Amino acid sequence: MSSATSVTAGLLVIGDEILSGRTKDVNIGATADFCTDLGIELKEVRVVSDETDDIVAAVNALRSRYTYVFTTGGIGPTHDDITADAIAKAFGVALPINPEARAMLEARWRETGTQVNEARLRMARIPEGADLIVNSVSAAPGFRIGNVHVMAGVPIIMRAMLEALAPTLQGGRRVLSETVRAAVGEGTVGGPLGELQAQYPDVKMGSYPQMGQGRVMTELVLRSSDAQRLAEATTKVRAMVDAAHRAAGVEPPQD
Amino acid sequence: MSSATSVTAGLLVIGDEILSGRTKDVNIGATADFCTDLGIELKEVRVVSDETDDIVAAVNALRSRYTYVFTTGGIGPTHDDITADAIAKAFGVALPINPEARAMLEARWRETGTQVNEARLRMARIPEGADLIVNSVSAAPGFRIGNVHVMAGVPIIMRAMLEALAPTLQGGRRVLSETVRAAVGEGTVGGPLGELQAQYPDVKMGSYPQMGQGRVMTELVLRSSDAQRLAEATTKVRAMVDAAHRAAGVEPPQD
């Protein structure tokens, strides 16, 4: 199926704590929502551990495939925060203390009476040639190098960085969506939905069973950047679902 | 850092709805917990869209690297459920209707008075040579082929399938963990923690800032499969954190 937008993204989530289950990721969903709002098509997510070679391989795979790459995690002050090192290695550049980043951190540390030490100064190491991404929450900046945007893993900081980035990103055409709710199972609508999908290749149709509500329910979601084609396809899907309700002798969903 | 276990896994989450943000994934966290409990090291997660080539490429990359591969999503009855097709393609085998899978489905359909149709029978298509994974929730089975375990995307069904799989998986050595809470920031403990990590390469030490609680707090998590080395390292980390508390003039965390 052709994509509704030509601006694409890949997300790399970095951190042993996600892979061990100790921390439950919420940054994938936040980045997905952010991309959809901007008309950027998030095409792939990878989660890797805090190991340099794994990060380098994943960043290089993603940055060659997608318009934008976002990374989250591993830019704090401790020994397991190696994302900046890995990104510098992936781009083949040095990782010096960045004077602007250091000034941002020192300004915050003066306000909070925090002592400057070697661990904290790790957070001012920025790959050569990168631009900083402002961190309004805790000052330690992210950075952009090439098409790769390196952000913190702490969700509130990551979301603040995404907001800071938004004006710098070129969005695709906004993707519109319609939802049709059916009071029958996926197996009932699957055949006719597949036929409608074939008639409307430019309107992406998804089918999502709603489990655990004590009744059979399926949500059909249609997405397209073409409002008129979306409206046409939605009308046909609604008619198909209405027919399925009548054939099954069930009431349409009320909500 | 050397791994505490030699049994590894990769997870592939399949579905446009995760990448669009419409559905927030919970299967990554559930699989991570499951693997940790069994002593299996989850090394990598990928999320890809409902596109055959993307699924094939990801499955082939993961199955060559890890002991086990798990996939979630895309095994329902609608046209966008193409996981079985993609797995058959990845393994170069046919995708016939599996008599055992068909019998499981038909038994459930008889109970519920559900009509057999072409869309529903899609769920009985199983790659040649695969074993079925029982689905106690909604009957439509998953399957195992080679080291790849194909499961539903609906979380309650996915968890039931994991439970069904557990006895068939060979776990690694169980990884033990200890948590030390510090009432100081990551930047304060980062330096000495890095030194302790260097002394105990077989005990993996992670540092996790606790944000948004109205106070500075850092959790240090130590993991090892060697109980004695873990205890030794934990004692040293506790002593380091106690010293940091005294130096900062703060009370240790009470909880």
Short mmCIF file of C-alpha atoms in Angstrom, two decimals:
data_model
loop_
_atom_site.label_atom_id
_atom_site.label_comp_id
_atom_site.label_asym_id
_atom_site.label_seq_id
_atom_site.Cartn_x
_atom_site.Cartn_y
_atom_site.Cartn_z
CA MET A 1 0.00 0.00 0.00
CA SER A 2 1.42 3.39 -0.91
CA SER A 3 2.20 5.70 1.93
CA ALA A 4 0.10 8.83 2.42
CA THR A 5 3.14 10.94 3.19
CA SER A 6 6.73 10.93 2.07
CA VAL A 7 8.21 12.22 5.32
CA THR A 8 9.24 9.23 7.42
CA ALA A 9 10.85 8.59 10.79
CA GLY A 10 12.53 5.84 12.79
CA LEU A 11 12.74 5.78 16.59
CA LEU A 12 15.54 4.19 18.61
CA VAL A 13 14.84 3.59 22.29
CA ILE A 14 18.07 2.98 24.20
CA GLY A 15 18.18 1.34 27.60
CA ASP A 16 18.64 -1.95 29.46
CA GLU A 17 15.84 -0.93 31.82
CA ILE A 18 13.26 -1.22 29.00
CA LEU A 19 14.54 -4.63 27.86
CA SER A 20 14.61 -6.02 31.41
CA GLY A 21 11.03 -4.89 32.02
CA ARG A 22 12.09 -2.73 34.94
CA THR A 23 10.84 0.41 33.19
CA LYS A 24 7.78 0.30 30.96
CA ASP A 25 8.36 2.46 27.90
CA VAL A 26 5.95 5.30 27.18
CA ASN A 27 8.16 7.18 24.71
CA ILE A 28 7.19 5.01 21.73
CA GLY A 29 3.53 6.01 22.06
CA ALA A 30 4.41 9.68 22.64
CA THR A 31 6.68 9.78 19.58
CA ALA A 32 4.06 7.98 17.48
CA ASP A 33 1.41 10.56 18.44
CA PHE A 34 3.86 13.40 17.82
CA CYS A 35 4.74 12.13 14.33
CA THR A 36 1.12 11.52 13.36
CA ASP A 37 0.19 15.05 14.45
CA LEU A 38 2.95 16.49 12.23
CA GLY A 39 2.11 14.26 9.25
CA ILE A 40 5.38 12.34 9.67
CA GLU A 41 5.04 8.60 9.14
CA LEU A 42 6.77 6.66 11.93
CA LYS A 43 7.92 3.55 10.05
CA GLU A 44 10.00 1.59 12.55
CA VAL A 45 10.99 1.49 16.21
CA ARG A 46 13.94 -0.36 17.69
CA VAL A 47 14.80 -0.88 21.34
CA VAL A 48 18.43 -1.76 22.09
CA SER A 49 20.53 -2.14 25.22
CA ASP A 50 23.23 0.20 26.54
CA GLU A 51 25.93 -1.31 24.33
CA THR A 52 27.87 0.89 21.94
CA ASP A 53 27.99 -1.48 18.98
CA ASP A 54 24.25 -2.16 19.14
CA ILE A 55 23.45 1.56 19.25
CA VAL A 56 25.84 2.36 16.38
CA ALA A 57 24.40 -0.40 14.17
CA ALA A 58 20.80 0.61 14.84
CA VAL A 59 21.41 4.36 14.32
CA ASN A 60 23.21 3.72 11.05
CA ALA A 61 20.44 1.39 9.81
CA LEU A 62 17.69 3.87 10.67
CA ARG A 63 19.35 7.08 9.51
CA SER A 64 19.94 5.69 6.03
CA ARG A 65 16.31 4.62 5.67
CA TYR A 66 14.18 7.43 7.09
CA THR A 67 13.85 11.20 6.81
CA TYR A 68 14.27 11.63 10.55
CA VAL A 69 15.62 9.49 13.36
CA PHE A 70 14.77 10.11 17.01
CA THR A 71 16.58 8.47 19.89
CA THR A 72 15.61 8.40 23.56
CA GLY A 73 17.73 7.47 26.55
CA GLY A 74 21.33 7.26 27.64
CA ILE A 75 22.33 10.94 27.79
CA GLY A 76 22.62 11.32 31.58
CA PRO A 77 25.74 11.60 33.74
CA THR A 78 26.47 7.97 34.64
CA HIS A 79 28.78 5.35 33.12
CA ASP A 80 25.86 3.56 31.43
CA ASP A 81 24.90 6.74 29.55
CA ILE A 82 26.80 6.10 26.34
CA THR A 83 24.44 7.40 23.67
CA ALA A 84 26.56 10.48 22.85
CA ASP A 85 29.65 8.28 22.50
CA ALA A 86 27.79 5.88 20.21
CA ILE A 87 26.35 8.64 18.02
CA ALA A 88 29.77 10.28 17.66
CA LYS A 89 31.14 6.88 16.65
CA ALA A 90 28.30 6.31 14.15
CA PHE A 91 29.05 9.66 12.50
CA GLY A 92 32.84 9.31 12.84
CA VAL A 93 33.25 12.61 14.71
CA ALA A 94 34.86 13.68 18.01
CA LEU A 95 32.94 14.17 21.26
CA PRO A 96 34.34 17.29 22.94
CA ILE A 97 32.82 19.30 25.79
CA ASN A 98 30.48 21.73 24.00
CA PRO A 99 30.89 25.27 25.44
CA GLU A 100 27.24 26.18 24.88
CA ALA A 101 26.02 22.97 26.56
CA ARG A 102 28.44 23.53 29.42
CA ALA A 103 27.19 27.09 29.87
CA MET A 104 23.55 25.89 29.95
CA LEU A 105 24.41 23.28 32.58
CA GLU A 106 26.54 25.62 34.69
CA ALA A 107 23.83 28.28 34.68
CA ARG A 108 21.37 25.70 36.03
CA TRP A 109 23.89 24.35 38.54
CA ARG A 110 24.55 27.88 39.88
CA GLU A 111 20.81 28.33 40.47
CA THR A 112 20.53 25.01 42.29
CA GLY A 113 23.88 25.13 44.09
CA THR A 114 24.95 21.90 42.36
CA GLN A 115 28.62 21.03 42.33
CA VAL A 116 30.35 20.69 38.95
CA ASN A 117 32.09 17.33 38.66
CA GLU A 118 33.37 15.00 35.98
CA ALA A 119 30.22 12.85 35.89
CA ARG A 120 27.98 15.88 35.43
CA LEU A 121 30.25 17.33 32.76
CA ARG A 122 29.72 14.14 30.72
CA MET A 123 26.34 15.70 29.86
CA ALA A 124 28.12 18.60 28.07
CA ARG A 125 29.91 16.23 25.69
CA ILE A 126 28.26 16.77 22.29
CA PRO A 127 29.38 15.30 18.95
CA GLU A 128 31.27 17.78 16.79
CA GLY A 129 28.98 19.51 14.31
CA ALA A 130 25.78 18.83 16.26
CA ASP A 131 23.18 21.47 17.20
CA LEU A 132 21.77 21.47 20.72
CA ILE A 133 18.17 20.61 21.59
CA VAL A 134 17.06 22.74 24.52
CA ASN A 135 15.94 20.91 27.67
CA SER A 136 13.56 23.18 29.56
CA VAL A 137 13.12 20.62 32.34
CA SER A 138 16.60 19.79 33.61
CA ALA A 139 18.92 21.87 31.37
CA ALA A 140 21.09 18.97 30.06
CA PRO A 141 20.57 19.37 26.31
CA GLY A 142 19.89 16.83 23.60
CA PHE A 143 21.37 17.32 20.18
CA ARG A 144 20.74 16.98 16.45
CA ILE A 145 23.43 15.70 14.10
CA GLY A 146 22.53 15.04 10.47
CA ASN A 147 18.99 13.67 10.52
CA VAL A 148 19.39 12.13 13.99
CA HIS A 149 17.75 13.78 17.02
CA VAL A 150 19.11 12.59 20.36
CA MET A 151 16.81 13.05 23.34
CA ALA A 152 16.58 12.10 27.00
CA GLY A 153 14.81 8.94 28.12
CA VAL A 154 12.91 10.49 31.04
CA PRO A 155 9.44 10.91 29.50
CA ILE A 156 8.73 14.46 30.67
CA ILE A 157 12.10 15.66 29.33
CA MET A 158 11.69 13.70 26.09
CA ARG A 159 8.30 15.31 25.44
CA ALA A 160 9.71 18.79 26.16
CA MET A 161 12.50 18.11 23.65
CA LEU A 162 10.00 16.94 21.01
CA GLU A 163 8.10 20.20 21.46
CA ALA A 164 11.36 22.14 21.09
CA LEU A 165 12.09 20.20 17.89
CA ALA A 166 8.68 20.49 16.26
CA PRO A 167 9.27 23.85 14.48
CA THR A 168 12.50 22.50 12.94
CA LEU A 169 10.86 19.44 11.35
CA GLN A 170 9.26 19.36 7.95
CA GLY A 171 5.91 17.59 8.23
CA GLY A 172 4.27 15.62 5.49
CA ARG A 173 0.68 16.06 4.46
CA ARG A 174 -1.52 15.67 7.44
CA VAL A 175 -3.14 12.25 7.58
CA LEU A 176 -6.88 12.30 8.26
CA SER A 177 -8.69 9.41 9.89
CA GLU A 178 -12.22 8.10 10.36
CA THR A 179 -13.36 5.36 12.72
CA VAL A 180 -16.32 3.06 12.09
CA ARG A 181 -17.46 0.87 14.97
CA ALA A 182 -19.01 -2.49 14.29
CA ALA A 183 -20.92 -4.72 16.71
CA VAL A 184 -19.70 -7.84 14.91
CA GLY A 185 -16.37 -9.64 14.94
CA GLU A 186 -13.38 -9.11 12.69
CA GLY A 187 -14.12 -12.40 10.97
CA THR A 188 -17.50 -11.07 9.80
CA VAL A 189 -16.20 -7.83 8.27
CA GLY A 190 -12.80 -9.14 7.14
CA GLY A 191 -13.85 -10.32 3.68
CA PRO A 192 -15.83 -7.24 2.55
CA LEU A 193 -13.28 -4.89 4.16
CA GLY A 194 -10.52 -6.51 2.11
CA GLU A 195 -12.58 -5.87 -1.06
CA LEU A 196 -13.07 -2.20 -0.15
CA GLN A 197 -9.34 -1.91 0.63
CA ALA A 198 -8.60 -3.16 -2.89
CA GLN A 199 -10.94 -0.47 -4.33
CA TYR A 200 -9.28 2.29 -2.25
CA PRO A 201 -5.53 1.56 -2.16
CA ASP A 202 -4.88 5.21 -1.17
CA VAL A 203 -7.05 4.89 1.97
CA LYS A 204 -5.36 2.66 4.52
CA MET A 205 -7.90 0.48 6.33
CA GLY A 206 -7.14 -1.18 9.66
CA SER A 207 -9.27 -3.52 11.74
CA TYR A 208 -8.96 -3.71 15.54
CA PRO A 209 -10.85 -6.18 17.72
CA GLN A 210 -11.98 -4.67 21.03
CA MET A 211 -11.43 -7.39 23.59
CA GLY A 212 -12.58 -7.74 27.15
CA GLN A 213 -15.64 -5.51 26.97
CA GLY A 214 -18.08 -8.39 27.43
CA ARG A 215 -19.36 -8.02 23.85
CA VAL A 216 -18.01 -8.44 20.35
CA MET A 217 -16.85 -5.15 18.90
CA THR A 218 -14.50 -4.21 16.06
CA GLU A 219 -13.15 -0.78 15.24
CA LEU A 220 -12.35 -0.10 11.62
CA VAL A 221 -9.98 2.83 11.12
CA LEU A 222 -9.49 4.52 7.74
CA ARG A 223 -6.56 6.87 7.11
CA SER A 224 -5.77 9.03 4.09
CA SER A 225 -4.38 12.46 3.33
CA ASP A 226 -7.13 12.91 0.71
CA ALA A 227 -10.29 14.12 2.46
CA GLN A 228 -12.64 13.31 -0.40
CA ARG A 229 -11.36 9.78 -0.98
CA LEU A 230 -11.47 9.19 2.77
CA ALA A 231 -15.10 10.36 2.94
CA GLU A 232 -16.09 8.14 -0.01
CA ALA A 233 -14.38 5.08 1.42
CA THR A 234 -15.84 5.72 4.88
CA THR A 235 -19.36 5.89 3.42
CA LYS A 236 -18.84 2.49 1.78
CA VAL A 237 -17.39 0.95 4.92
CA ARG A 238 -20.32 2.26 6.98
CA ALA A 239 -22.76 0.74 4.48
CA MET A 240 -20.91 -2.57 4.65
CA VAL A 241 -21.00 -2.54 8.45
CA ASP A 242 -24.72 -1.62 8.50
CA ALA A 243 -25.39 -4.60 6.23
CA ALA A 244 -23.36 -6.85 8.53
CA HIS A 245 -25.40 -5.65 11.53
CA ARG A 246 -28.67 -6.39 9.72
CA ALA A 247 -27.45 -9.84 8.57
CA ALA A 248 -26.40 -10.70 12.13
CA GLY A 249 -29.60 -9.24 13.61
CA VAL A 250 -27.64 -7.03 16.03
CA GLU A 251 -28.05 -3.38 16.95
CA PRO A 252 -25.33 -0.99 15.77
CA PRO A 253 -23.06 0.34 18.56
CA GLN A 254 -24.70 3.26 20.37
CA ASP A 255 -21.48 5.01 21.42
CA MET B 1 29.92 -5.84 29.76
CA SER B 2 29.54 -9.61 29.63
CA SER B 3 26.05 -10.96 29.76
CA ALA B 4 24.89 -12.93 32.80
CA THR B 5 23.04 -15.44 30.63
CA SER B 6 23.58 -16.95 27.23
CA VAL B 7 19.93 -17.43 26.34
CA THR B 8 18.77 -14.40 24.36
CA ALA B 9 15.61 -13.18 22.68
CA GLY B 10 14.40 -10.60 20.19
CA LEU B 11 10.83 -9.29 20.02
CA LEU B 12 9.08 -8.08 16.86
CA VAL B 13 5.91 -6.04 17.36
CA ILE B 14 3.88 -5.88 14.14
CA GLY B 15 1.21 -3.28 13.52
CA ASP B 16 0.46 0.09 11.96
CA GLU B 17 -1.69 0.95 14.97
CA ILE B 18 1.37 1.03 17.25
CA LEU B 19 3.37 3.22 14.85
CA SER B 20 0.49 5.66 14.34
CA GLY B 21 0.03 6.04 18.11
CA ARG B 22 -3.55 4.82 17.92
CA THR B 23 -2.76 1.84 20.15
CA LYS B 24 -0.22 2.15 22.95
CA ASP B 25 1.88 -1.01 23.12
CA VAL B 26 1.97 -2.98 26.35
CA ASN B 27 3.38 -6.22 24.89
CA ILE B 28 6.99 -5.02 25.01
CA GLY B 29 6.85 -4.62 28.79
CA ALA B 30 5.01 -7.92 29.26
CA THR B 31 7.54 -9.81 27.12
CA ALA B 32 10.44 -8.12 28.92
CA ASP B 33 9.07 -9.20 32.32
CA PHE B 34 8.41 -12.71 31.01
CA CYS B 35 11.97 -13.08 29.69
CA THR B 36 13.56 -11.71 32.86
CA ASP B 37 11.53 -14.14 34.98
CA LEU B 38 12.77 -17.07 32.87
CA GLY B 39 16.39 -15.89 32.84
CA ILE B 40 16.18 -15.10 29.11
CA GLU B 41 17.93 -11.89 28.10
CA LEU B 42 15.72 -9.77 25.85
CA LYS B 43 18.32 -8.06 23.66
CA GLU B 44 16.33 -6.14 21.08
CA VAL B 45 12.81 -5.08 20.14
CA ARG B 46 11.61 -3.89 16.77
CA VAL B 47 8.25 -2.43 15.83
CA VAL B 48 7.34 -2.56 12.13
CA SER B 49 4.25 -1.81 10.08
CA ASP B 50 1.90 -4.28 8.38
CA GLU B 51 4.10 -4.58 5.30
CA THR B 52 5.37 -7.99 4.20
CA ASP B 53 8.90 -6.97 3.23
CA ASP B 54 9.46 -5.10 6.50
CA ILE B 55 8.26 -8.08 8.55
CA VAL B 56 10.37 -10.57 6.56
CA ALA B 57 13.51 -8.44 6.90
CA ALA B 58 13.04 -7.94 10.65
CA VAL B 59 12.26 -11.61 11.36
CA ASN B 60 15.28 -12.77 9.41
CA ALA B 61 17.56 -10.27 11.17
CA LEU B 62 16.32 -11.27 14.63
CA ARG B 63 16.16 -15.03 14.18
CA SER B 64 19.78 -15.22 13.08
CA ARG B 65 20.95 -13.23 16.12
CA TYR B 66 19.00 -14.53 19.11
CA THR B 67 18.10 -17.84 20.73
CA TYR B 68 14.39 -17.04 20.54
CA VAL B 69 12.28 -14.61 18.56
CA PHE B 70 8.77 -13.60 19.64
CA THR B 71 6.35 -11.73 17.40
CA THR B 72 3.06 -10.08 18.33
CA GLY B 73 0.28 -8.90 16.06
CA GLY B 74 -1.15 -9.49 12.63
CA ILE B 75 -2.61 -13.00 12.96
CA GLY B 76 -6.33 -12.08 12.86
CA PRO B 77 -8.86 -12.58 10.05
CA THR B 78 -8.61 -9.29 8.12
CA HIS B 79 -6.64 -8.26 5.03
CA ASP B 80 -4.09 -6.34 7.13
CA ASP B 81 -3.26 -9.50 9.11
CA ILE B 82 -0.28 -10.67 7.07
CA THR B 83 2.10 -11.99 9.70
CA ALA B 84 1.60 -15.68 8.79
CA ASP B 85 2.23 -14.86 5.11
CA ALA B 86 5.40 -12.95 5.99
CA ILE B 87 6.75 -15.68 8.28
CA ALA B 88 6.10 -18.35 5.63
CA LYS B 89 7.97 -16.15 3.15
CA ALA B 90 10.86 -15.60 5.58
CA PHE B 91 11.22 -19.37 6.03
CA GLY B 92 10.53 -20.18 2.35
CA VAL B 93 7.65 -22.55 3.14
CA ALA B 94 4.01 -22.85 2.05
CA LEU B 95 1.06 -21.53 4.07
CA PRO B 96 -1.70 -24.13 3.86
CA ILE B 97 -4.82 -24.43 6.00
CA ASN B 98 -3.65 -26.43 9.03
CA PRO B 99 -6.18 -29.17 9.89
CA GLU B 100 -5.47 -28.99 13.65
CA ALA B 101 -5.83 -25.18 13.67
CA ARG B 102 -9.03 -25.44 11.63
CA ALA B 103 -10.43 -28.01 14.05
CA MET B 104 -9.64 -25.75 17.05
CA LEU B 105 -11.37 -22.83 15.37
CA GLU B 106 -14.38 -24.82 14.20
CA ALA B 107 -14.89 -26.27 17.68
CA ARG B 108 -14.98 -22.73 19.11
CA TRP B 109 -17.23 -21.50 16.29
CA ARG B 110 -19.71 -24.30 16.92
CA GLU B 111 -19.92 -23.29 20.59
CA THR B 112 -20.49 -19.63 19.71
CA GLY B 113 -22.65 -20.17 16.60
CA THR B 114 -20.13 -18.31 14.48
CA GLN B 115 -20.31 -18.74 10.70
CA VAL B 116 -17.27 -20.21 8.94
CA ASN B 117 -16.12 -17.91 6.13
CA GLU B 118 -13.02 -17.22 4.09
CA ALA B 119 -11.83 -14.35 6.29
CA ARG B 120 -12.10 -16.46 9.45
CA LEU B 121 -10.36 -19.41 7.79
CA ARG B 122 -7.35 -17.14 7.18
CA MET B 123 -6.61 -17.74 10.87
CA ALA B 124 -6.12 -21.48 10.21
CA ARG B 125 -3.35 -20.81 7.66
CA ILE B 126 -0.13 -21.96 9.35
CA PRO B 127 3.33 -22.19 7.75
CA GLU B 128 4.30 -25.74 6.83
CA GLY B 129 6.37 -27.39 9.56
CA ALA B 130 5.18 -25.09 12.35
CA ASP B 131 3.79 -26.22 15.72
CA LEU B 132 0.68 -24.54 17.07
CA ILE B 133 0.63 -22.33 20.16
CA VAL B 134 -2.65 -22.81 21.99
CA ASN B 135 -4.87 -19.74 22.45
CA SER B 136 -7.04 -20.31 25.47
CA VAL B 137 -8.76 -16.94 25.04
CA SER B 138 -10.15 -16.88 21.51
CA ALA B 139 -9.04 -20.25 20.01
CA ALA B 140 -7.15 -18.85 16.96
CA PRO B 141 -3.71 -20.36 17.52
CA GLY B 142 -0.26 -18.84 17.26
CA PHE B 143 2.60 -20.96 16.00
CA ARG B 144 6.29 -21.77 16.40
CA ILE B 145 8.55 -22.33 13.42
CA GLY B 146 12.29 -22.73 13.99
CA ASN B 147 13.13 -20.36 16.83
CA VAL B 148 10.32 -17.92 15.96
CA HIS B 149 7.17 -17.79 18.12
CA VAL B 150 4.25 -16.01 16.47
CA MET B 151 1.62 -14.64 18.83
CA ALA B 152 -1.48 -12.45 18.76
CA GLY B 153 -1.27 -8.70 19.34
CA VAL B 154 -4.24 -8.44 21.68
CA PRO B 155 -2.48 -8.23 25.07
CA ILE B 156 -4.62 -10.70 26.99
CA ILE B 157 -4.21 -13.31 24.23
CA MET B 158 -0.49 -12.59 23.88
CA ARG B 159 0.06 -13.15 27.62
CA ALA B 160 -1.91 -16.40 27.52
CA MET B 161 0.26 -17.59 24.64
CA LEU B 162 3.45 -16.68 26.54
CA GLU B 163 2.23 -18.76 29.47
CA ALA B 164 1.53 -21.66 27.09
CA LEU B 165 5.05 -21.32 25.68
CA ALA B 166 6.93 -21.05 28.96
CA PRO B 167 7.45 -24.79 29.56
CA THR B 168 8.90 -25.20 26.03
CA LEU B 169 11.59 -22.53 26.48
CA GLN B 170 15.02 -23.13 27.89
CA GLY B 171 15.78 -20.39 30.41
CA GLY B 172 19.21 -19.09 31.23
CA ARG B 173 20.56 -18.68 34.70
CA ARG B 174 18.18 -16.58 36.71
CA VAL B 175 19.39 -13.02 37.07
CA LEU B 176 19.22 -11.62 40.61
CA SER B 177 18.84 -7.93 41.33
CA GLU B 178 19.25 -5.46 44.18
CA THR B 179 18.03 -1.87 44.32
CA VAL B 180 19.74 0.91 46.28
CA ARG B 181 17.87 4.20 46.60
CA ALA B 182 19.79 7.44 46.89
CA ALA B 183 18.44 10.87 47.92
CA VAL B 184 20.98 12.59 45.68
CA GLY B 185 21.10 13.10 41.92
CA GLU B 186 22.67 10.87 39.28
CA GLY B 187 25.44 13.43 38.81
CA THR B 188 26.53 12.96 42.44
CA VAL B 189 26.77 9.16 42.34
CA GLY B 190 27.81 8.85 38.68
CA GLY B 191 31.57 9.03 39.25
CA PRO B 192 31.91 6.58 42.16
CA LEU B 193 29.32 4.23 40.61
CA GLY B 194 31.42 4.06 37.44
CA GLU B 195 34.44 3.09 39.57
CA LEU B 196 32.47 0.32 41.30
CA GLN B 197 31.19 -0.90 37.93
CA ALA B 198 34.80 -1.23 36.77
CA GLN B 199 35.60 -3.32 39.88
CA TYR B 200 32.56 -5.59 39.31
CA PRO B 201 32.25 -6.14 35.54
CA ASP B 202 30.08 -9.22 36.21
CA VAL B 203 27.51 -7.18 38.14
CA LYS B 204 25.59 -4.89 35.81
CA MET B 205 24.92 -1.52 37.47
CA GLY B 206 22.21 0.83 36.17
CA SER B 207 21.27 4.29 37.39
CA TYR B 208 17.72 5.63 37.05
CA PRO B 209 16.72 9.19 37.98
CA GLN B 210 13.28 9.37 39.59
CA MET B 211 11.65 12.45 38.13
CA GLY B 212 8.59 14.40 39.10
CA GLN B 213 8.41 13.35 42.74
CA GLY B 214 9.20 16.85 44.06
CA ARG B 215 12.62 15.75 45.33
CA VAL B 216 15.85 14.44 43.91
CA MET B 217 16.03 10.66 43.97
CA THR B 218 18.09 8.09 42.09
CA GLU B 219 17.61 4.34 41.99
CA LEU B 220 20.68 2.23 41.47
CA VAL B 221 19.92 -1.29 40.25
CA LEU B 222 22.50 -4.09 40.36
CA ARG B 223 21.98 -7.33 38.42
CA SER B 224 24.02 -10.52 38.40
CA SER B 225 23.49 -14.24 38.29
CA ASP B 226 26.17 -14.66 41.00
CA ALA B 227 24.52 -14.10 44.39
CA GLN B 228 27.77 -13.58 46.30
CA ARG B 229 29.28 -11.08 43.87
CA LEU B 230 25.93 -9.25 43.79
CA ALA B 231 25.87 -9.04 47.60
CA GLU B 232 29.46 -7.77 47.74
CA ALA B 233 28.88 -5.13 45.08
CA THR B 234 25.60 -4.05 46.70
CA THR B 235 27.36 -3.54 50.04
CA LYS B 236 29.91 -1.28 48.36
CA VAL B 237 27.26 0.69 46.48
CA ARG B 238 25.29 1.19 49.72
CA ALA B 239 28.44 2.47 51.46
CA MET B 240 29.09 4.85 48.55
CA VAL B 241 25.52 6.14 48.68
CA ASP B 242 25.66 6.58 52.48
CA ALA B 243 28.82 8.64 52.07
CA ALA B 244 27.10 10.75 49.38
CA HIS B 245 24.18 11.38 51.74
CA ARG B 246 26.53 12.50 54.52
CA ALA B 247 28.52 14.73 52.15
CA ALA B 248 25.32 16.38 50.89
CA GLY B 249 23.88 16.64 54.40
CA VAL B 250 20.65 14.86 53.36
CA GLU B 251 18.67 12.12 55.03
CA PRO B 252 18.69 8.69 53.33
CA PRO B 253 15.34 7.75 51.70
CA GLN B 254 12.89 6.38 54.26
CA ASP B 255 10.94 4.15 51.89
#
